[in-house]
mmCIF file of C-alpha atoms in Angstrom:
data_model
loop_
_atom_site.group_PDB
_atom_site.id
_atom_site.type_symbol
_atom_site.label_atom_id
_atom_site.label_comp_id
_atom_site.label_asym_id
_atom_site.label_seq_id
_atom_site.Cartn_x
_atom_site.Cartn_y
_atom_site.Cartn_z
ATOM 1 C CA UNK A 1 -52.707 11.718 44.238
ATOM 2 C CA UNK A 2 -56.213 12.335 42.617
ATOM 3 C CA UNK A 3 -57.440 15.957 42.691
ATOM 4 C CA UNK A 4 -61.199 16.320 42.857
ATOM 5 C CA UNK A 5 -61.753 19.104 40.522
ATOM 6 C CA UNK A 6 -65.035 19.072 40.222
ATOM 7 C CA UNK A 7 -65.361 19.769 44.293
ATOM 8 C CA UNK A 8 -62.843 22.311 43.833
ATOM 9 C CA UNK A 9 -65.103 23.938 40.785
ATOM 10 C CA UNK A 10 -67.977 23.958 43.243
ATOM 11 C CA UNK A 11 -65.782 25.014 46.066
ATOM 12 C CA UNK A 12 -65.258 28.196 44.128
ATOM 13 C CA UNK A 13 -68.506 28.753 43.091
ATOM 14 C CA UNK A 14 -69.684 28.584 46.473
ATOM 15 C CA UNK A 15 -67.037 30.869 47.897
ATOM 16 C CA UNK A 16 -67.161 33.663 44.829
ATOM 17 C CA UNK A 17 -71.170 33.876 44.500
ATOM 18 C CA UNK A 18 -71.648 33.279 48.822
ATOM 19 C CA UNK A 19 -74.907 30.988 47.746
ATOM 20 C CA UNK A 20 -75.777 27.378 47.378
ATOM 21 C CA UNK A 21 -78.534 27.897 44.892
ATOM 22 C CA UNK A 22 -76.862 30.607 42.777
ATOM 23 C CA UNK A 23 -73.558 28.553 42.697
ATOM 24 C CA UNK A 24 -76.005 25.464 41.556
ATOM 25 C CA UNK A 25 -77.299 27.569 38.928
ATOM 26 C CA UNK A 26 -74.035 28.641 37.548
ATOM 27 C CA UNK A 27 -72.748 24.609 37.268
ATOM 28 C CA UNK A 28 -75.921 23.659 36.128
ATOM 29 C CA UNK A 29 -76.663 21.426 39.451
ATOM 30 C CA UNK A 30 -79.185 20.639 41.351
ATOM 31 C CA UNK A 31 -78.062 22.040 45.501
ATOM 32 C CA UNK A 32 -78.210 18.556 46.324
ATOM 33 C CA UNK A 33 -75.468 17.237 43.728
ATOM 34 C CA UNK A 34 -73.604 20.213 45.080
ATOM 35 C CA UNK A 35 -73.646 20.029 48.597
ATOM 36 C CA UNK A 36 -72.722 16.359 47.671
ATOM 37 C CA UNK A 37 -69.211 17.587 45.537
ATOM 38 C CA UNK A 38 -68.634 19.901 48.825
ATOM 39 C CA UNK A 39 -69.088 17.198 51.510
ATOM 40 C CA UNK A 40 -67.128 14.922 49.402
ATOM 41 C CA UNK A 41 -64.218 17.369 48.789
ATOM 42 C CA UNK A 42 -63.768 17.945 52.524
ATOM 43 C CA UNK A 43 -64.032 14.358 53.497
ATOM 44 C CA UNK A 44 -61.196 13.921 51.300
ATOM 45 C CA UNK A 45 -59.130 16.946 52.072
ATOM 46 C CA UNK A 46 -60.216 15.932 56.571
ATOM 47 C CA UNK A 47 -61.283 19.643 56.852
ATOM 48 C CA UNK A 48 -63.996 21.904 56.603
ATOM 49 C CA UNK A 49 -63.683 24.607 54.000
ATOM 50 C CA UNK A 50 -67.420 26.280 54.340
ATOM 51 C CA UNK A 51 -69.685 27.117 57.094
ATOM 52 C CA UNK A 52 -73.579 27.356 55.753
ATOM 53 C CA UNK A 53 -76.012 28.975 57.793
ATOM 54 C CA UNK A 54 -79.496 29.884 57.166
ATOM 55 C CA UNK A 55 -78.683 33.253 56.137
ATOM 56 C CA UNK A 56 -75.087 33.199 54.314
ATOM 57 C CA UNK A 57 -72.124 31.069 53.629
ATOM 58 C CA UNK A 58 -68.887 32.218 54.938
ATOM 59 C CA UNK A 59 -64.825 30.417 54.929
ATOM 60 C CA UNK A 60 -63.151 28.973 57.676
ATOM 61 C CA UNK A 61 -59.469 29.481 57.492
ATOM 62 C CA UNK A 62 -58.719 26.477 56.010
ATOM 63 C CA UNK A 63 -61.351 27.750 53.179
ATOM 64 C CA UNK A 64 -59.583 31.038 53.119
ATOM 65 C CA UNK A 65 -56.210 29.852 52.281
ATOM 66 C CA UNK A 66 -57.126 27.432 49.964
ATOM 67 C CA UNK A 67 -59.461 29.861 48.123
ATOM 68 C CA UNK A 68 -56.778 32.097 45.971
ATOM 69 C CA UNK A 69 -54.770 29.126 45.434
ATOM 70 C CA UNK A 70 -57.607 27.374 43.730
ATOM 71 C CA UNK A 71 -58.437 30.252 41.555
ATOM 72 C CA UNK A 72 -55.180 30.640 40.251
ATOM 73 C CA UNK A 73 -54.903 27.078 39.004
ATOM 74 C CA UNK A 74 -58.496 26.694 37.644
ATOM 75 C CA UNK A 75 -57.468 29.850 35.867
ATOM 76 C CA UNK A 76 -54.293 28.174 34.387
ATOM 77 C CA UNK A 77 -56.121 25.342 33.296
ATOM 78 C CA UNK A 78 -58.934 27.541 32.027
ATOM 79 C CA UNK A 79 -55.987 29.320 29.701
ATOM 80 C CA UNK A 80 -54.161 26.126 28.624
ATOM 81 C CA UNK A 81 -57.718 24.289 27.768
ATOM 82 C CA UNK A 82 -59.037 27.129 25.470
ATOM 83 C CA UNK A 83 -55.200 27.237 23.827
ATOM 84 C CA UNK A 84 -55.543 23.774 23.093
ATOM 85 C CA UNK A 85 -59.087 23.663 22.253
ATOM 86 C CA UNK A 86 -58.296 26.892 19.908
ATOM 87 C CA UNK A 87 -55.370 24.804 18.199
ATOM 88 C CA UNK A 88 -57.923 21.627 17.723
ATOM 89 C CA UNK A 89 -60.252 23.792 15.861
ATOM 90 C CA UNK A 90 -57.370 25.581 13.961
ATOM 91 C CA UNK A 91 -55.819 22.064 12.698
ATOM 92 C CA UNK A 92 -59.549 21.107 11.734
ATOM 93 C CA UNK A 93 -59.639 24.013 9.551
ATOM 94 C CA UNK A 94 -56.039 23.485 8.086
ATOM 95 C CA UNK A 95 -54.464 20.317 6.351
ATOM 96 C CA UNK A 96 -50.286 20.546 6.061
ATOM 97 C CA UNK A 97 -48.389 18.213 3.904
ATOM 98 C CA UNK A 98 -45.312 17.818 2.701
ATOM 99 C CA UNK A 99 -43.982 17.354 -1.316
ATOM 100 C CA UNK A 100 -40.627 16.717 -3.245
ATOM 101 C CA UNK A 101 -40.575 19.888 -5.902
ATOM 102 C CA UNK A 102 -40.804 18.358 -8.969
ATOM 103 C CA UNK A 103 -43.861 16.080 -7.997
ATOM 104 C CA UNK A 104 -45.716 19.002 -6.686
ATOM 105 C CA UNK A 105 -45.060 21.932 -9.445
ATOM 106 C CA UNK A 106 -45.971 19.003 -11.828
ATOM 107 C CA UNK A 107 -48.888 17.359 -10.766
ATOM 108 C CA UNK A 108 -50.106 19.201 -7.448
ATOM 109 C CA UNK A 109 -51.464 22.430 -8.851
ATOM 110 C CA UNK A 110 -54.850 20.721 -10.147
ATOM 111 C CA UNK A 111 -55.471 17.983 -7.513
ATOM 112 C CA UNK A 112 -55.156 21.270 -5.116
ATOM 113 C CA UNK A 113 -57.505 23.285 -6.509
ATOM 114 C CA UNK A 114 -59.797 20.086 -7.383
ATOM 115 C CA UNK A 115 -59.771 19.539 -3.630
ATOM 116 C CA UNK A 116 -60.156 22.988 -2.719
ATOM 117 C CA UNK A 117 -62.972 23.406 -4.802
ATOM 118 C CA UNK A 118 -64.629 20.906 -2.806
ATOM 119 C CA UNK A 119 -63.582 21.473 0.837
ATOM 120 C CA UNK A 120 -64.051 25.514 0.675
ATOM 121 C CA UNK A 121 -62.562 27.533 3.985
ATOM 122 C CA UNK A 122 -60.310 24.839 4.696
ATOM 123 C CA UNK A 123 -56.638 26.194 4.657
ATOM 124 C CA UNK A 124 -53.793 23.727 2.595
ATOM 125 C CA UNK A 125 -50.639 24.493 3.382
ATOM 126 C CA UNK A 126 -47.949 22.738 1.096
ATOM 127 C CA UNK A 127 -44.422 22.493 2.225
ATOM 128 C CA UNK A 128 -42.100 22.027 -0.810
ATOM 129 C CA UNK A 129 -38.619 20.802 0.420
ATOM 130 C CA UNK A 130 -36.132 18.236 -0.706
ATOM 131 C CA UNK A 131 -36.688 14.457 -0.221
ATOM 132 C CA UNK A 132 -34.613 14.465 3.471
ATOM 133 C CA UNK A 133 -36.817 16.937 4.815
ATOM 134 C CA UNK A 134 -40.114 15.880 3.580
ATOM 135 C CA UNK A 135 -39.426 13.138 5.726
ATOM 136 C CA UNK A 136 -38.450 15.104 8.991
ATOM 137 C CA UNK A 137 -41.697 17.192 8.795
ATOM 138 C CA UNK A 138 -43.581 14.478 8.747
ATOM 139 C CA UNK A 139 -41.512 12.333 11.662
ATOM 140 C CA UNK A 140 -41.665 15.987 14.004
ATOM 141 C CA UNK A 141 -45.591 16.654 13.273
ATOM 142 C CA UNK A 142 -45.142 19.242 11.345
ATOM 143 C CA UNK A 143 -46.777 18.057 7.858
ATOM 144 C CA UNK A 144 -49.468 15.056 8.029
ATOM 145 C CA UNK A 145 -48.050 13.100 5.206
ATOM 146 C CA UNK A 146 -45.407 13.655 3.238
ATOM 147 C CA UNK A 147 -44.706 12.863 -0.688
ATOM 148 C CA UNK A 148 -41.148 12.133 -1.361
ATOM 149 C CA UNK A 149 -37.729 9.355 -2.607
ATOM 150 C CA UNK A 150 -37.626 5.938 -1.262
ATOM 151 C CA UNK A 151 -34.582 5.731 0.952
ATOM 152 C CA UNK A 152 -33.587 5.475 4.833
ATOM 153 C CA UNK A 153 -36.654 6.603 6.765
ATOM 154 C CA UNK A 154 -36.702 6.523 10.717
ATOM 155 C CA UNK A 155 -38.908 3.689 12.238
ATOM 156 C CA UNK A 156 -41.721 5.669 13.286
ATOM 157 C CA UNK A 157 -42.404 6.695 9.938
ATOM 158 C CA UNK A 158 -44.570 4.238 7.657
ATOM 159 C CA UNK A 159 -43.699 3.982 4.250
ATOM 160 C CA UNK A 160 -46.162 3.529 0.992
ATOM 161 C CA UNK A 161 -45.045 2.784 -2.514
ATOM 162 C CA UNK A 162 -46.520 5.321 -4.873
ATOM 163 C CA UNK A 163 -44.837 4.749 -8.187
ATOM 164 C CA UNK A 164 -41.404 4.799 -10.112
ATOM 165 C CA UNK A 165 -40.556 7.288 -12.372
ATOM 166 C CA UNK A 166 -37.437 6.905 -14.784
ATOM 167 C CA UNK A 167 -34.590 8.661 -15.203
ATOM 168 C CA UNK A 168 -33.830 10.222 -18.678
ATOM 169 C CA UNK A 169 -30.719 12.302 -19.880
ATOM 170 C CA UNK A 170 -31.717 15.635 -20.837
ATOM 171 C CA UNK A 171 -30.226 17.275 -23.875
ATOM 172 C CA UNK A 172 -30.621 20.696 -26.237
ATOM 173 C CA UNK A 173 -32.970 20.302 -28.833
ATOM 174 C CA UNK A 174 -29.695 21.024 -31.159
ATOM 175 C CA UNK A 175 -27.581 18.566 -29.297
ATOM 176 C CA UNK A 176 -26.019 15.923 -31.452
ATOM 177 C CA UNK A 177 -28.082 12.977 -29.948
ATOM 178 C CA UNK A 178 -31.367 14.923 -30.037
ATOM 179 C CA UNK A 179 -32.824 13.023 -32.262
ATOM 180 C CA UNK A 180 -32.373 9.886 -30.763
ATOM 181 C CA UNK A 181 -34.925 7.799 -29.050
ATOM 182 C CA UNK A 182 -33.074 6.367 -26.144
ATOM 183 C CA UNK A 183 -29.693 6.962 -24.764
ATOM 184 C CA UNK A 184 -27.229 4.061 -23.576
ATOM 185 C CA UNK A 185 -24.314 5.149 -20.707
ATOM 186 C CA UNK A 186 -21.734 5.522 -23.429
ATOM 187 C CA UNK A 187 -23.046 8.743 -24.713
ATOM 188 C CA UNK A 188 -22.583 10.263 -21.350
ATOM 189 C CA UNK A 189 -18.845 9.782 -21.498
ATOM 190 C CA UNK A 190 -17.157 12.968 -23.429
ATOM 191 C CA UNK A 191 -19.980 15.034 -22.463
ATOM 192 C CA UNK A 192 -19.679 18.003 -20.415
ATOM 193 C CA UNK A 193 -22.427 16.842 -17.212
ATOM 194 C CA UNK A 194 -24.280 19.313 -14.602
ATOM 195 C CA UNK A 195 -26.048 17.685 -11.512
ATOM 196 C CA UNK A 196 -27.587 19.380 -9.115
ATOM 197 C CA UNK A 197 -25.691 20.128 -5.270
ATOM 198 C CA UNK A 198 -28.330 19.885 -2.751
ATOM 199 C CA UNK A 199 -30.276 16.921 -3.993
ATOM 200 C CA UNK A 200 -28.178 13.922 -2.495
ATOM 201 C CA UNK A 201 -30.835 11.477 -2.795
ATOM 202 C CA UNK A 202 -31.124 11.796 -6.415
ATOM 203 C CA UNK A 203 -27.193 12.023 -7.071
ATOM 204 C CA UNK A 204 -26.923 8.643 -4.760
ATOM 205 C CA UNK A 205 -29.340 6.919 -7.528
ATOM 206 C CA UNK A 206 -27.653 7.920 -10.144
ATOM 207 C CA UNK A 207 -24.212 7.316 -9.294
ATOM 208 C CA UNK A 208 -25.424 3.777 -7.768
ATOM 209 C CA UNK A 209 -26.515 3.515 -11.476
ATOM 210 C CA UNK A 210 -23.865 4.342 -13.365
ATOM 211 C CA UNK A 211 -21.306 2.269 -11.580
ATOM 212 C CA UNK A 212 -17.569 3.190 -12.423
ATOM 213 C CA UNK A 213 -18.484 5.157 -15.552
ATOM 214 C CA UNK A 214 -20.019 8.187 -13.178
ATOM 215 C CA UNK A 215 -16.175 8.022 -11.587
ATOM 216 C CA UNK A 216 -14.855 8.365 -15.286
ATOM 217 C CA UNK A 217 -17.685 10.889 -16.491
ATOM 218 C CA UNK A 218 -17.120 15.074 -16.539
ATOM 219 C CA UNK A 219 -19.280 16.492 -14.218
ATOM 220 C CA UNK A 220 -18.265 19.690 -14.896
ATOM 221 C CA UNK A 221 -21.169 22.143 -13.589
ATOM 222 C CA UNK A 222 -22.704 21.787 -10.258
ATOM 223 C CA UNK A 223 -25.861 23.826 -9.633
ATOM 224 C CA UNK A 224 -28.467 24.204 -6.498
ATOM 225 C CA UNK A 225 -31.524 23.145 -8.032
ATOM 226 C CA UNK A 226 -32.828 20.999 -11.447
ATOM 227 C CA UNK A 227 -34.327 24.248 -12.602
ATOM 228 C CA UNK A 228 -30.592 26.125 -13.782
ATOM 229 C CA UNK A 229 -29.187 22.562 -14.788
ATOM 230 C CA UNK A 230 -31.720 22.142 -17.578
ATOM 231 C CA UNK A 231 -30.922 26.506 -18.177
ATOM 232 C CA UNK A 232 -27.483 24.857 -18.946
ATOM 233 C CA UNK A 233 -29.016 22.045 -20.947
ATOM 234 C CA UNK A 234 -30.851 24.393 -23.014
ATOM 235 C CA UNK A 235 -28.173 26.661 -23.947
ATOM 236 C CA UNK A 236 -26.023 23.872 -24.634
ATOM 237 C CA UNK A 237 -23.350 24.481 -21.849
ATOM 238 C CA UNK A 238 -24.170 20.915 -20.854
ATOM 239 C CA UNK A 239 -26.272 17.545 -20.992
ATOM 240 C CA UNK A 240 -27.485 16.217 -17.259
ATOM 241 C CA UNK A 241 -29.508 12.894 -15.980
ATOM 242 C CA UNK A 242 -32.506 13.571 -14.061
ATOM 243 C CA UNK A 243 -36.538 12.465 -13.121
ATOM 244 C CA UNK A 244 -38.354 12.721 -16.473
ATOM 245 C CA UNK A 245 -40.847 14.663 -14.810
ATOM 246 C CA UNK A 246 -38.121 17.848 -14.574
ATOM 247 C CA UNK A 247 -38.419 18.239 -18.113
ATOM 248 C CA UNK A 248 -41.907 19.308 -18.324
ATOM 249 C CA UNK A 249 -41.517 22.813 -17.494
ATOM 250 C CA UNK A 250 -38.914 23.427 -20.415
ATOM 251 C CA UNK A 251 -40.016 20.475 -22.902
ATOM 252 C CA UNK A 252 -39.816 23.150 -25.715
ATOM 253 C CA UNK A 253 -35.900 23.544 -24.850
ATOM 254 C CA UNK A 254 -34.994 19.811 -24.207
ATOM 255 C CA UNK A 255 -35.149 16.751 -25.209
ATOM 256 C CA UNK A 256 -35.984 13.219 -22.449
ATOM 257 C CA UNK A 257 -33.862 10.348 -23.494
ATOM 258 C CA UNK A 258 -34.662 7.244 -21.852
ATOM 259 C CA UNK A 259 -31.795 4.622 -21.255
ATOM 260 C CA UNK A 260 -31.829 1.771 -22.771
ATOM 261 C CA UNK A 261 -28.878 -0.237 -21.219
ATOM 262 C CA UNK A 262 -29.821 0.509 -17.755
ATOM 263 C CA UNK A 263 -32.738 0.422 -15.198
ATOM 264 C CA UNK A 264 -32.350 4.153 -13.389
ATOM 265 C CA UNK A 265 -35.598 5.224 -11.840
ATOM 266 C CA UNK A 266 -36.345 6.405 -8.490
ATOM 267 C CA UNK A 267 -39.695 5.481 -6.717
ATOM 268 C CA UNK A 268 -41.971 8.144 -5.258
ATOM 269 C CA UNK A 269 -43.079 6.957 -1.644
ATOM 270 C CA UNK A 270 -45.908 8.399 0.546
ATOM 271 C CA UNK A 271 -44.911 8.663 4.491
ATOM 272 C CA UNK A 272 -46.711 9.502 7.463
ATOM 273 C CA UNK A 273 -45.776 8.992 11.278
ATOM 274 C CA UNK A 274 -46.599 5.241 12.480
ATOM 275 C CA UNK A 275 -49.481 4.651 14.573
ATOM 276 C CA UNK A 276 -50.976 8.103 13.851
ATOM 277 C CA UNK A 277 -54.003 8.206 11.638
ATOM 278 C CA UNK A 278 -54.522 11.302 9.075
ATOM 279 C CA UNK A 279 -57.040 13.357 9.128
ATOM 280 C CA UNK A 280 -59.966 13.063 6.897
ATOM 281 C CA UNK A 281 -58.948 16.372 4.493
ATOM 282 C CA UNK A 282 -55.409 14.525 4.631
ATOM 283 C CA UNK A 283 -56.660 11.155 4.027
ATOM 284 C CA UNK A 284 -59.072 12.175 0.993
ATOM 285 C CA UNK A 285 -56.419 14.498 -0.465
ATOM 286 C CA UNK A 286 -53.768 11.623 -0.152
ATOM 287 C CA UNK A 287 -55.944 9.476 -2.067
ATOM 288 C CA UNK A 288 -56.566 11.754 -4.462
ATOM 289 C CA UNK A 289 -52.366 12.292 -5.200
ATOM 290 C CA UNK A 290 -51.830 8.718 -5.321
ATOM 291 C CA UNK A 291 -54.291 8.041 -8.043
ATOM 292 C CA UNK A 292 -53.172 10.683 -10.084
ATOM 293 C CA UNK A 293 -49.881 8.844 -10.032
ATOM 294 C CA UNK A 294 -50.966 5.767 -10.691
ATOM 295 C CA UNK A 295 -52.606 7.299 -13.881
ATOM 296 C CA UNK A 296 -49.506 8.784 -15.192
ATOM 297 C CA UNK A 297 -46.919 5.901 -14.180
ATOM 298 C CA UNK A 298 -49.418 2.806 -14.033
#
């Protein structure tokens, strides 16, 4: 059934300020578009809710029960429109987004404060988190876009190719093969290996890879994150294989070799829920990510 809620609005006005012409006033009406919302309200509900006289307005009954009722739900929708409205203008001031670690300790720092510079009181909120959940913060809502691994992604989530970044196996700067150029899957055997727990997405890759050898390899250490692995590394405890990029924030301690017998690279994807459209902070600082990587993998 259709509610009239604009009669009811006038209805109220009516009954709480006991005047045509003030209750005009106060819905910025003229009293004839307002004694038109009243007739038309009691038409539809088949009884009268007002009695006007020349002196006052009063209820009948029917008015008189219907009155509180009214109020209380206007009110309700009065509360849940301003929390809502409230939100809107919070989420205009705010852009969320999601990021793999390594991308965004790497190359996020300047293209956020770039973009900050030239959006100032708008809030960016950057949710680090591993590749799985980069991707369920953007399917719940939660981030607008998301930076992240190729791999399964749910069907309401729309998937852009960013870039691919190889693989390389990290080693001390007084390992044995450090002064190598490239590395071939052999040298990996006889090695003691660390790779990292929690990141399944990247251990999938690189056992995909390496085929039987990573059955036949020593992965002796397992760690929770890239950032004690390449501690390991650098003490020479152990050699590991991971994203190039990792190897930036200890380059003085390690040394990237690329492999030459073997194509292991993962690409970096951009997601964001189907159908939805970003925002226009999202959709400029998006832009501004993606070029960025094009310029360092293009």
């Amino acid at each position: 059934m259709r509610v009239d809620y604009l009669g009811l609005e006038a209805f109220v006005a009516v009954a709480q300020l006991g005047s045509f012409s003030r209750a005009a006033a106060r819905l910025n009406l003229t009293q004839t578009a307002l004694s038109h919302r009243i007739r038309k309200i009691e038409e539809d509900l088949g009884t009268r809710l007002l009695v006007r006289t020349s002196r006052e307005v009063s209820l009948t009954i029917a008015g008189q029960d219907l009155l509180p009722q009214v109020c209380s739900q206007l009110e309700t929708l009065a509360d849940l429109y301003g929390k809502v409205r409230d939100s809107g203008r919070e989420a205009m001031r705010k852009v969320v987004f999601a990021c793999v670690p390594t991308i965004a300790g790497y190359f996020l720092p300047g293209i956020m404060r770039t973009f900050s510079q030239a959006h100032p009181g708008l809030q960016i909120v950057l949710l680090d988190h591993l590749a799985a959940t980069v991707v369920e913060l953007v399917q719940r809502g939660d981030a607008e876009f998301g930076i992240t691994i190729t791999g399964a992604t749910p069907l309401d989530v729309e998937v852009r190719h960013l870039c691919t970044e190889p693989y390389v196996m990290l080693v001390g700067r007084n390992h044995r093969l450090a002064g190598q150029k490239t590395a071939r899957r052999c040298d990996l055997q006889g090695e003691p290996l660390v790779r990292i727990r929690t990141q399944s997405t990247n251990r999938q890759l690189i056992e995909e890879s390496l085929g039987e050898l990573s059955k036949r390899l020593d992965w002796r250490f397992e760690v929770q994150n890239a950032v004690t692995a390449m501690k390991l590394v650098a003490a020479g405890t152990a050699v590991t294989v991971l994203p190039r990029l990792t190897m930036h924030s200890a380059a003085h301690e390690l040394v990237g070799l690329p492999f030459a017998d073997v194509d292991l690279s993962r690409n970096i994807v951009a997601v964001q829920r189907r159908g939805v459209p970003l925002s226009q902070p999202a959709e400029t600082l998006l832009a501004m990510i993606c070029e960025r990587l094009a310029e360092a993998y293009g």
